[in-house]
Short mmCIF file of C-alpha atoms and ligand atoms in Angstrom, two decimals:
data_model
loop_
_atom_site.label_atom_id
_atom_site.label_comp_id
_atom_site.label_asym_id
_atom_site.label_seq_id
_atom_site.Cartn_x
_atom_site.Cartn_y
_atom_site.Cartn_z
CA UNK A 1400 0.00 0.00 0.00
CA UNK A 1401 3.05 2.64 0.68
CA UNK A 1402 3.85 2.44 -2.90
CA UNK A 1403 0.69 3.84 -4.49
CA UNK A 1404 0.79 6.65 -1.84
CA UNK A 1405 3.94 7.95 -2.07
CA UNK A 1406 3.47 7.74 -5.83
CA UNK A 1407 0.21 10.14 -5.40
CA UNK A 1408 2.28 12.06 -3.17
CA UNK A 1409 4.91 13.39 -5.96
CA UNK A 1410 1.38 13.68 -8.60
CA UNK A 1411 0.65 16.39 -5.93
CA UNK A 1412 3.77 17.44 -5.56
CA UNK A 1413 4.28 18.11 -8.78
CA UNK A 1414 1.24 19.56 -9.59
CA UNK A 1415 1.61 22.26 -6.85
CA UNK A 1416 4.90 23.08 -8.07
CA UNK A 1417 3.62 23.36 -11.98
CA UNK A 1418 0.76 25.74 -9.73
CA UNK A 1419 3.43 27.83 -8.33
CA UNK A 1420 4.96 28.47 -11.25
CA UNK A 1421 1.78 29.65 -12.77
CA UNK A 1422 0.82 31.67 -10.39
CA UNK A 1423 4.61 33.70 -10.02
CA UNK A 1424 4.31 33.41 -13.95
CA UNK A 1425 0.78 35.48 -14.78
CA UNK A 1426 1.98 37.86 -11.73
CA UNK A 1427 4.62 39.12 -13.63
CA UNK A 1428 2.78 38.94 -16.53
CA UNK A 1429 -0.17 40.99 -14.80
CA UNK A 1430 1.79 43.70 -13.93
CA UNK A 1431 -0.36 46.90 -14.74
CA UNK A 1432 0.90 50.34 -13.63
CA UNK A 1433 -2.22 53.24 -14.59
CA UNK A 1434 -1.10 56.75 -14.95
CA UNK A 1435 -2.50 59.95 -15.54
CA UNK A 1436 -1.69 62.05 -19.02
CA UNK A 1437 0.52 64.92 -17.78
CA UNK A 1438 1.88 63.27 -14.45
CA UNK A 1439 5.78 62.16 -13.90
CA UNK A 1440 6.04 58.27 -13.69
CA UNK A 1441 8.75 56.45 -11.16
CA UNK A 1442 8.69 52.69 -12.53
CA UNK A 1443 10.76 50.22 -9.64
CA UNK A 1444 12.40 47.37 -11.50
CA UNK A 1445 10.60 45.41 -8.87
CA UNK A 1446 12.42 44.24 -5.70
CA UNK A 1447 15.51 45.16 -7.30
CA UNK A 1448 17.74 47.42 -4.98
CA UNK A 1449 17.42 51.08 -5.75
CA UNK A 1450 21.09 51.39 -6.80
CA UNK A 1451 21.89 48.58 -8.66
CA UNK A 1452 23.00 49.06 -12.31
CA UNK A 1453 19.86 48.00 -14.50
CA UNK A 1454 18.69 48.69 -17.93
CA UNK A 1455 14.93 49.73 -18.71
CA UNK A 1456 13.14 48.73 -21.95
CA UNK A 1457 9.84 50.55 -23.50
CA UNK A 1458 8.50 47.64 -26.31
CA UNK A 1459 11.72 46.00 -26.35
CA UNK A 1460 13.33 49.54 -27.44
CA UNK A 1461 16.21 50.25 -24.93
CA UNK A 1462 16.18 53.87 -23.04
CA UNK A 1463 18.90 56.01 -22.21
CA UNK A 1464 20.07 56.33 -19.14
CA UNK A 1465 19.36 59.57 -18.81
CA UNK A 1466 15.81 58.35 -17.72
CA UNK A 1467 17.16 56.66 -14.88
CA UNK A 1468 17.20 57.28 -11.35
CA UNK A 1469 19.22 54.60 -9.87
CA UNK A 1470 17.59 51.26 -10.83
CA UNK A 1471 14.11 53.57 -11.12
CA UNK A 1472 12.76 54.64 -14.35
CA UNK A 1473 11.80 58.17 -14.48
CA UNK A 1474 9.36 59.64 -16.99
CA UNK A 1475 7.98 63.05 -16.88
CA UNK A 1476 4.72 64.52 -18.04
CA UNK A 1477 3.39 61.37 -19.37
CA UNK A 1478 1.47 61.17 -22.84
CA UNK A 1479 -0.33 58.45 -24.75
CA UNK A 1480 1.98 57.25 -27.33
CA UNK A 1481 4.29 55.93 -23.31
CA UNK A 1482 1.75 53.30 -23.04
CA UNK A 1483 3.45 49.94 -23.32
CA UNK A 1484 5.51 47.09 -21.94
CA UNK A 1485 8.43 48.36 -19.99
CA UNK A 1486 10.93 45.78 -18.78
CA UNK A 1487 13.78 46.07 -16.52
CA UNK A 1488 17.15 43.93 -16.92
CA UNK A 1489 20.05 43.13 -14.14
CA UNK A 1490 22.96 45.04 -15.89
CA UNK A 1491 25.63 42.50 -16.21
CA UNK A 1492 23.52 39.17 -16.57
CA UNK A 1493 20.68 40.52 -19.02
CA UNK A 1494 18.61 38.53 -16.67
CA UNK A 1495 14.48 39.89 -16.77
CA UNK A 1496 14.31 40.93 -13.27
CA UNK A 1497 10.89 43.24 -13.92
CA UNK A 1498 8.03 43.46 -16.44
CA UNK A 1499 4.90 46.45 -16.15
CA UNK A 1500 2.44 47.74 -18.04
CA UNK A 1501 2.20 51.46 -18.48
CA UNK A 1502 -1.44 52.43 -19.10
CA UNK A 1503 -1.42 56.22 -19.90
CA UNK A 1504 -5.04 57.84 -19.64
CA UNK A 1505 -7.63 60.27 -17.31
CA UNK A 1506 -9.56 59.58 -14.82
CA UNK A 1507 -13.32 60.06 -16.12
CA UNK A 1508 -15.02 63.28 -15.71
CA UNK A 1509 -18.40 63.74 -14.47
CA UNK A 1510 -20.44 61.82 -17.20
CA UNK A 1511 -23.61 63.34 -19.19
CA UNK A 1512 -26.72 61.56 -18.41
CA UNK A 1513 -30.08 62.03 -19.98
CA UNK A 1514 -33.49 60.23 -19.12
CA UNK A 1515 -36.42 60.18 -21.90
CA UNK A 1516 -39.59 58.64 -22.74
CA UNK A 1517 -40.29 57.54 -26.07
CA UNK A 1518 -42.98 55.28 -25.57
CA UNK A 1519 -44.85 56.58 -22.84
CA UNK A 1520 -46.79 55.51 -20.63
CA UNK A 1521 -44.50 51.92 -21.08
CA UNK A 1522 -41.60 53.27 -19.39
CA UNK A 1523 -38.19 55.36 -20.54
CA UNK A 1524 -34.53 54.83 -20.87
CA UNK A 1525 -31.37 56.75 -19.75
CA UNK A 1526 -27.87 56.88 -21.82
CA UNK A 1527 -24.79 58.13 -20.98
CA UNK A 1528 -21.47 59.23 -22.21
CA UNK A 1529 -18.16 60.77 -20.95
CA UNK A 1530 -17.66 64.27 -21.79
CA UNK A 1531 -14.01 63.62 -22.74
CA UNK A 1532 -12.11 59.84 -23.70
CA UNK A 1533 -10.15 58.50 -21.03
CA UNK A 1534 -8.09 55.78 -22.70
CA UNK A 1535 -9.12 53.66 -20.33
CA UNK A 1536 -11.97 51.09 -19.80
CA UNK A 1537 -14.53 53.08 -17.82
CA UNK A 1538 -17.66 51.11 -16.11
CA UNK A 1539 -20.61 52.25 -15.39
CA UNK A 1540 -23.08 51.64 -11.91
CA UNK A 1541 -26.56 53.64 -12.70
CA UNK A 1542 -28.32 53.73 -9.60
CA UNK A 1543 -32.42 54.63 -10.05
CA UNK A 1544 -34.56 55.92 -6.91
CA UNK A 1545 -38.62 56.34 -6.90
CA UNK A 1546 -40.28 56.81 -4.21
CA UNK A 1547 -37.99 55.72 -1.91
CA UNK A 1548 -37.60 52.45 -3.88
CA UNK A 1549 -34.68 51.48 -6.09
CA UNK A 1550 -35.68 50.13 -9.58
CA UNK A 1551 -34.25 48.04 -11.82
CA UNK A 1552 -32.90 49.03 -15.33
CA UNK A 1553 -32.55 46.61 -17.60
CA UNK A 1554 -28.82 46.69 -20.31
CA UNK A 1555 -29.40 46.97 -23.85
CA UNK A 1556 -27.37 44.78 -24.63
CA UNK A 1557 -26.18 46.19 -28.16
CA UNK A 1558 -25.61 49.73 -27.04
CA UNK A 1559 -23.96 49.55 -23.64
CA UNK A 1560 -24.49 53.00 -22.30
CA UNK A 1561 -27.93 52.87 -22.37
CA UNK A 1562 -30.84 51.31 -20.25
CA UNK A 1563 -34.25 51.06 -19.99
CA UNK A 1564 -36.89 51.16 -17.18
CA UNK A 1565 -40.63 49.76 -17.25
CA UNK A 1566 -43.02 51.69 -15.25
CA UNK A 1567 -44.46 50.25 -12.58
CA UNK A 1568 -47.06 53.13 -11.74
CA UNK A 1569 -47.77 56.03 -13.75
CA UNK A 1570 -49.24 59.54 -13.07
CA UNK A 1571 -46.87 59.80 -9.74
CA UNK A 1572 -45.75 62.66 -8.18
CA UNK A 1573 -42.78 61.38 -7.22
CA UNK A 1574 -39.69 62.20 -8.97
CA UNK A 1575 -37.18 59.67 -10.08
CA UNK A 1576 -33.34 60.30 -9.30
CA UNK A 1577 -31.39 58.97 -11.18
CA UNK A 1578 -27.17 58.48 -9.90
CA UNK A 1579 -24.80 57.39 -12.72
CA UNK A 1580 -21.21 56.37 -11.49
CA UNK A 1581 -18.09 56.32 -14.28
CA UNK A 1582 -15.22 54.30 -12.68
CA UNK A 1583 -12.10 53.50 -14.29
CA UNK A 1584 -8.56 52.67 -12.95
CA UNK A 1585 -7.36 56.32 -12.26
CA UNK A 1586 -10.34 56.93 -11.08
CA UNK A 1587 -14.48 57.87 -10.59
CA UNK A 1588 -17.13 60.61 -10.99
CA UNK A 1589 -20.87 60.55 -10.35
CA UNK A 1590 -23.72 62.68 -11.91
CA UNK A 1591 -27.31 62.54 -10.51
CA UNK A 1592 -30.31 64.34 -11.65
CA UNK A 1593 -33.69 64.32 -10.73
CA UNK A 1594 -37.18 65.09 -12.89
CA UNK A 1595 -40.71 64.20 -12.72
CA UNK A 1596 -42.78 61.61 -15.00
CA UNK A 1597 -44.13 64.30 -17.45
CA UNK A 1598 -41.01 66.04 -17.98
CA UNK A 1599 -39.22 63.45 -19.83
CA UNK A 1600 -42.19 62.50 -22.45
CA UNK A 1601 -40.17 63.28 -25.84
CA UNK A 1602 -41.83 61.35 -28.89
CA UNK A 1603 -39.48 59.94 -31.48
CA UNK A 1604 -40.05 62.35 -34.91
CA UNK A 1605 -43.33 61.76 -37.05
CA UNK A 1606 -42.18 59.02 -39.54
CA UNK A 1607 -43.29 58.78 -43.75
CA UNK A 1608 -43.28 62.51 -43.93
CA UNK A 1609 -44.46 62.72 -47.39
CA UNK A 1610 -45.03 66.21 -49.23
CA UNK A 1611 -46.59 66.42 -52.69
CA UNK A 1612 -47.81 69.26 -55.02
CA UNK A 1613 -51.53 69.61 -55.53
CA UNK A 1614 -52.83 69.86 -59.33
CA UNK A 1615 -53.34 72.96 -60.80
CA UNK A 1616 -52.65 74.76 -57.45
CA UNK A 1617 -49.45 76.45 -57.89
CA UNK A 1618 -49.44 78.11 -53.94
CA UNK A 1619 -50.19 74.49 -52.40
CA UNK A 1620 -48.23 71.64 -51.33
CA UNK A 1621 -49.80 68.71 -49.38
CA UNK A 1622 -48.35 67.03 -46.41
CA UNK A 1623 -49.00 64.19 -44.76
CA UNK A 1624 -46.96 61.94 -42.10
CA UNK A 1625 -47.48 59.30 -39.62
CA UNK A 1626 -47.71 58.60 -35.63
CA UNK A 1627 -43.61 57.39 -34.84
CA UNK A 1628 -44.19 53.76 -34.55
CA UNK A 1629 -42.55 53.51 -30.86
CA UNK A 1630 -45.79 55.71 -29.40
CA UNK A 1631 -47.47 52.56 -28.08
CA UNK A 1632 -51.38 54.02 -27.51
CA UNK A 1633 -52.16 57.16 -29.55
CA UNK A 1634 -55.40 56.82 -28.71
CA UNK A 1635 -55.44 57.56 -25.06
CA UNK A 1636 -52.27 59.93 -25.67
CA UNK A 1637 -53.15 61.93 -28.84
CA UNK A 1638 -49.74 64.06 -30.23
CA UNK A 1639 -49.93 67.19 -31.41
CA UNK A 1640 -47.59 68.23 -34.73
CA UNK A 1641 -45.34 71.18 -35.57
CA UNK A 1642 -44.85 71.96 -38.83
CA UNK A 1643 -42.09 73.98 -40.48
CA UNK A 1644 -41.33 74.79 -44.20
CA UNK A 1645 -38.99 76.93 -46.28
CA UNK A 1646 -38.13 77.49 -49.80
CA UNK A 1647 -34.67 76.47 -49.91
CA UNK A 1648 -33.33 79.55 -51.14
CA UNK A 1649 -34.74 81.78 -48.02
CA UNK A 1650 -33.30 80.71 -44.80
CA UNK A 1651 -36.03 81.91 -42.44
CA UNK A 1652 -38.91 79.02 -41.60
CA UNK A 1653 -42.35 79.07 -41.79
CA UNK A 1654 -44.22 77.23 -38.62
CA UNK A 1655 -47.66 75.69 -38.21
CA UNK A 1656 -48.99 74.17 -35.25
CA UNK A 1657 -51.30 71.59 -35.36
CA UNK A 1658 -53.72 70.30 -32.55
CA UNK A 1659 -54.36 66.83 -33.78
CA UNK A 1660 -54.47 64.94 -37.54
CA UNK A 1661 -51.51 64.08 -39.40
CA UNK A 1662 -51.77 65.84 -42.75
CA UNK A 1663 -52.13 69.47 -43.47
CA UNK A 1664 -52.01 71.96 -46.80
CA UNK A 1665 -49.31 74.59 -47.41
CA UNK A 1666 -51.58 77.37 -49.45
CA UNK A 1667 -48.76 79.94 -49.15
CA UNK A 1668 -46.17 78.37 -50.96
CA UNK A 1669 -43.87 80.51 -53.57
CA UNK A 1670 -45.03 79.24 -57.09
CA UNK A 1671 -42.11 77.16 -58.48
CA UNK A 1672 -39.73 77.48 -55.68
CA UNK A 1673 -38.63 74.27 -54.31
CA UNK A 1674 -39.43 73.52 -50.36
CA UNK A 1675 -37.83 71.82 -47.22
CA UNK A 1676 -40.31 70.46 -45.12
CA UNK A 1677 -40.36 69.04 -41.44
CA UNK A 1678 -42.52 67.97 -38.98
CA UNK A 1679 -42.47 67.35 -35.06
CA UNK A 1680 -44.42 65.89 -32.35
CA UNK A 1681 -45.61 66.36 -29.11
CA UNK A 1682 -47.77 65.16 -26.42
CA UNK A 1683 -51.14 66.89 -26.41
CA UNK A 1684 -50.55 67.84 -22.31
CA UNK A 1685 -46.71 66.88 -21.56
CA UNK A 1686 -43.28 66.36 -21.82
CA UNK A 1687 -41.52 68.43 -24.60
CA UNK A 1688 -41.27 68.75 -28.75
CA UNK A 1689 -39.68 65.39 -30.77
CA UNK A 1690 -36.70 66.30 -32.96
CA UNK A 1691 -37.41 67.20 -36.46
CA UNK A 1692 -38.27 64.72 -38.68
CA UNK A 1693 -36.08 63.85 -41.59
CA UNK A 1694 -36.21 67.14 -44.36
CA UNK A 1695 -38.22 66.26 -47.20
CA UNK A 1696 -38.52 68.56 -50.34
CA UNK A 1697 -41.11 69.38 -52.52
CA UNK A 1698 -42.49 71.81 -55.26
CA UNK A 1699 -45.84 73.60 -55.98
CA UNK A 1700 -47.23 72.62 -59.29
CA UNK A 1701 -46.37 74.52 -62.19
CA UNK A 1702 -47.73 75.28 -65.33
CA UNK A 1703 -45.17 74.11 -67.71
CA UNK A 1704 -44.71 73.95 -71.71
CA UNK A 1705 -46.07 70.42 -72.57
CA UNK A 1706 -43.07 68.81 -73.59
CA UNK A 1707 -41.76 69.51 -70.06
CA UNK A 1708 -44.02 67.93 -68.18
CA UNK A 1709 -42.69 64.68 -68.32
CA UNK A 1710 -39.47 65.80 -67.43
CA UNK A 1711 -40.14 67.81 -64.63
CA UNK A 1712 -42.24 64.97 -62.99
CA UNK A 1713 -39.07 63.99 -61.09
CA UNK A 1714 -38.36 66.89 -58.90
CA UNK A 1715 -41.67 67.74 -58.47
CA UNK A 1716 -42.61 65.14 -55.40
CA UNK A 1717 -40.54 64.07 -52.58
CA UNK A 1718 -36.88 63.59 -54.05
CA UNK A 1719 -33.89 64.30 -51.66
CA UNK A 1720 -32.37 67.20 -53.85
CA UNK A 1721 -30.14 69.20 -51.78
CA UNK A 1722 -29.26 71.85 -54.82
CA UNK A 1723 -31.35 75.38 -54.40
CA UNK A 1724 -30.87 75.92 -58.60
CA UNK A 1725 -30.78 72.24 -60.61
CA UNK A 1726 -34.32 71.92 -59.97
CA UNK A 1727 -35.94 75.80 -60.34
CA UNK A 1728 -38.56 74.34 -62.12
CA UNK A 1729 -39.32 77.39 -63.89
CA UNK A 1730 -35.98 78.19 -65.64
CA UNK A 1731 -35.08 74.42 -65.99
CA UNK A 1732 -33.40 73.80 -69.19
CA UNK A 1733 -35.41 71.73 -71.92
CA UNK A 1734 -32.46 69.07 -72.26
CA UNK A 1735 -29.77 68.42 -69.48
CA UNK A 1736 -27.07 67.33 -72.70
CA UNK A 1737 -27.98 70.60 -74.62
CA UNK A 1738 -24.72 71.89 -75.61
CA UNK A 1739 -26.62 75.41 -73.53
CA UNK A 1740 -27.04 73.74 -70.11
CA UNK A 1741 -24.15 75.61 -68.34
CA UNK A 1742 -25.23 78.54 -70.22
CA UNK A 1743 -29.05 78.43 -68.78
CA UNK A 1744 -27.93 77.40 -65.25
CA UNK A 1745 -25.60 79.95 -65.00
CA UNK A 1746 -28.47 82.05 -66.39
CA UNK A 1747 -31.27 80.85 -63.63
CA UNK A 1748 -28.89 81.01 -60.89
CA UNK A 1749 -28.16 84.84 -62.00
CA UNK A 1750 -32.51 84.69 -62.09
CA UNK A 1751 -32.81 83.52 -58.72
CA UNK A 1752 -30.03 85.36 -57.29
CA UNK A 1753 -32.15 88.57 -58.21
CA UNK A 1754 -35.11 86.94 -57.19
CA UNK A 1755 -33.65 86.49 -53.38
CA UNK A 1756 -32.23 90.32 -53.51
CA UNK A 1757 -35.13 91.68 -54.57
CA UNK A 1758 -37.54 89.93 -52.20
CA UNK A 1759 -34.74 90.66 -49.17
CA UNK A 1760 -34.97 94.44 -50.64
CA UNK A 1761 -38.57 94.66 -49.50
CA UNK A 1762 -38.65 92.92 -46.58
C1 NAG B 940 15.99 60.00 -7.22
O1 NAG B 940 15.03 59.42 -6.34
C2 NAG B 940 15.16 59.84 -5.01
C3 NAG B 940 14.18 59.05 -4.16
O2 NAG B 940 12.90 59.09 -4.70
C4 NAG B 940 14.94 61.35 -4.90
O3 NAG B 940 15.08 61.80 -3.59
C5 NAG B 940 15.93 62.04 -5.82
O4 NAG B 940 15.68 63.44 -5.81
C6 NAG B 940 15.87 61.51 -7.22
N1 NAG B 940 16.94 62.10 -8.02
C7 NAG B 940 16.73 62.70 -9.17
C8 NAG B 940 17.94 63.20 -9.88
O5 NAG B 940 15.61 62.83 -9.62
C1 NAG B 941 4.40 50.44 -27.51
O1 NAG B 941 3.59 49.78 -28.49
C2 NAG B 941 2.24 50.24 -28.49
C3 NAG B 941 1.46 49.36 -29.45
O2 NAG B 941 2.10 49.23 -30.66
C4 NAG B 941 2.22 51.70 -28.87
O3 NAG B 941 0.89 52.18 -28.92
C5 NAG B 941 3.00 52.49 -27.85
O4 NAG B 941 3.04 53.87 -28.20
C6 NAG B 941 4.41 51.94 -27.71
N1 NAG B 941 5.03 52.60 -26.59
C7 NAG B 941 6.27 53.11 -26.64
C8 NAG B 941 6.75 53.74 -25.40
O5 NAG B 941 6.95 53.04 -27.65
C1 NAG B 942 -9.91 47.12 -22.03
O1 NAG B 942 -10.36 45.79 -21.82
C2 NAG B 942 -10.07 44.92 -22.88
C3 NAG B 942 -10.71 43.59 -22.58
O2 NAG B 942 -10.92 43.39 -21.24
C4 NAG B 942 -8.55 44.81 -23.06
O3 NAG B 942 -8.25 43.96 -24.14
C5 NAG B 942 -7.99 46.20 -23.34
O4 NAG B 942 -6.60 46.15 -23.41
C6 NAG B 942 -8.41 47.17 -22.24
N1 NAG B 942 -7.99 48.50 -22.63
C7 NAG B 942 -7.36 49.33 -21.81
C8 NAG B 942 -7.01 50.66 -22.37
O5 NAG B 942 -7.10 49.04 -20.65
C1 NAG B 943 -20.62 72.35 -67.98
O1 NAG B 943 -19.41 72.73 -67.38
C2 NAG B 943 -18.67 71.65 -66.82
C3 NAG B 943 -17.43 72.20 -66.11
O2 NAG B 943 -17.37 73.58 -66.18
C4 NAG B 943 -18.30 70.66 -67.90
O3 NAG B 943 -17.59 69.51 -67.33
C5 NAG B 943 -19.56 70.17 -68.57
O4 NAG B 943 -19.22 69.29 -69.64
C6 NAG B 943 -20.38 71.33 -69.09
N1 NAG B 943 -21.64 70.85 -69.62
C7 NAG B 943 -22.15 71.25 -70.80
C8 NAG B 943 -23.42 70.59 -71.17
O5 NAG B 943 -21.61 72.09 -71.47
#
């Protein structure tokens, strides 16, 4: 029987020596030393004695000594591109006697929260960001009171600085506060607001805004749009719509605002002159106005010679022309490949030009 023993003795044995070595192995591997840009940096080659005669490596690129203090490394006001392996070397032997990490970076600054409700009454989300980088990896501990209660909010998994909250009561007084913690190696930095329910309602923009010229009306243009598909129950919480419009030659916006329905006429719309159109939305009673939708652009019907009709059918609805002149509909050329295209643009940009400082004359 001693034979077997002793023979699981050395298994052990060995095995915690093989341990050991692992262990004293990945601790000089895991050497990580975190500094702050800007700040002086006094690497020890380890246990080494202070005076001994060592040399210092950055990436396997050897430093002057003029670095050195004793067997310290010295580096002053620290930037990014010192980030890297630094090892340290007995001077006579070449033996490894130290290996660190120099992580150069900031500690985070006080991070920029921001709570909204897209969907309401479901629930809303807060995100997050850093006002600054850090060059570091910076976590995150978000930390939601209500009524004396803390409440869970749930990771997006996809976008990481960003999560979401179901509601577990609505119409309450009570505000929420909301306590966001950045923490990174250097160090951490909180930011905590506080709002009610209501105050956070912000609707995503109105979605298919869709604006169209009306026949033989040459002052009109039709718009219509739709509910954004995250407001869950726009029956029980109606929006209300904004609407603004512009030629795109005069930079000064027209506004409508619109108690309920999701499609209204433009009747005084500059014959000819291509528009930029947007719409936003808004809870009939609270919360604050959606971003503006997406621009769209449209034209007022035009008389036109027949044989331009065709043609012109293009730029006339909802294309995503950006260019004030290509598409003046009145003083469009009859054929793009004419040998007299530059010739007419030229000539209906000097047209519109005019127009502009003649209708800012009299304004
Ligand atoms: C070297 O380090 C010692 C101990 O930290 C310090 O007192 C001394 O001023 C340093 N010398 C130089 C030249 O920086
Ligand atoms: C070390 O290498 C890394 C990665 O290539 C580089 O970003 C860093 O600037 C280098 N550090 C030094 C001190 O050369
Ligand atoms: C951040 O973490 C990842 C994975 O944990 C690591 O690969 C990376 O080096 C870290 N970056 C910094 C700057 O510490
Ligand atoms: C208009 O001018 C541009 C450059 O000035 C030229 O490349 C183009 O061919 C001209 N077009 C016509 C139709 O003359």
């Amino acid at each position: 029987m001693a034979f077997p023993v002793s023979a699981a003795c050395w298994v052990v044995l060995a095995a915690a020596v093989a341990l050991g070595y692992v262990q004293r192995h990945s601790q000089q591997e895991s050497h990580v030393h975190y500094a702050q840009l800007g700040t002086d940096v006094t690497l020890q080659c380890g246990s080494v004695d202070p005076e001994a005669t060592v040399t210092w490596t950055a990436n396997t690129t050897d430093l002057d000594a003029s670095h050195l203090n004793g067997s310290r490394l010295v580096l002053h006001n620290v930037d990014l591109s010192q980030s890297g392996q630094y090892s340290c070397y007995e001077g006579t032997s070449w033996h490894l006697k130290y290996r660190v990490n120099l992580k150069v970076g900031t500690p985070p600054k006080e991070p920029v929260l921001m709570c909204r409700s897209n969907n309401y009454p479901n629930g809303f989300y807060c995100s997050w960001h850093l006002p600054s980088p850090t060059y570091m990896n910076d976590t995150y501990d978000i930390t939601i009171i209500h009524d004396s209660k803390e409440i869970a909010c749930k990771k997006d998994i996809p976008a990481k600085n960003r999560c979401y909250i179901q509601y577990h009561q609505v119409f309450s007084s009570k505000k929420y506060r909301v306590t966001l913690t950045a923490t990174n190696p250097l160090g951490s930095s909180s930011t905590t607001i506080s709002f009610d329910e209501f105050s956070i309602v912000k609707p995503d923009p109105p979605e298919s805004v869709v604006a169209k010229p009306i026949a033989h009306n040459p002052r009109r243009l039709q718009v219509t749009w739709q509910y954004p598909s995250s407001w869950p129950d726009p029956d029980s919480f109606p929006l209300k719509f904004f609407l603004r419009y512009r030629p795109l030659i005069i930079d000064q916006w027209q506004h409508v605002e619109l108690s309920d329905g999701t499609s209204h006429i433009i009747t005084d719309a500059y014959a000819g002159k291509e528009y930029i159109i947007q719409v936003a939305a808004k809870d009939n009673e609270i919360g604050t106005w959606s971003d503006w939708s997406v621009a769209v652009h449209a034209t007022p019907w035009t008389e036109e010679p027949k044989h331009l009709t065709t043609e012109a059918q293009g730029t006339e609805t909802t294309t995503a022309s950006t260019s004030a002149f290509m598409v003046a509909p009145t003083a469009r050329p009859s054929d793009p490949d004419d040998a007299g295209n530059n010739a007419s643009v030229a000539l209906s940009l000097v047209v519109s030009l005019v127009l502009v400082l003649f209708s800012i004359h009299f304004i």
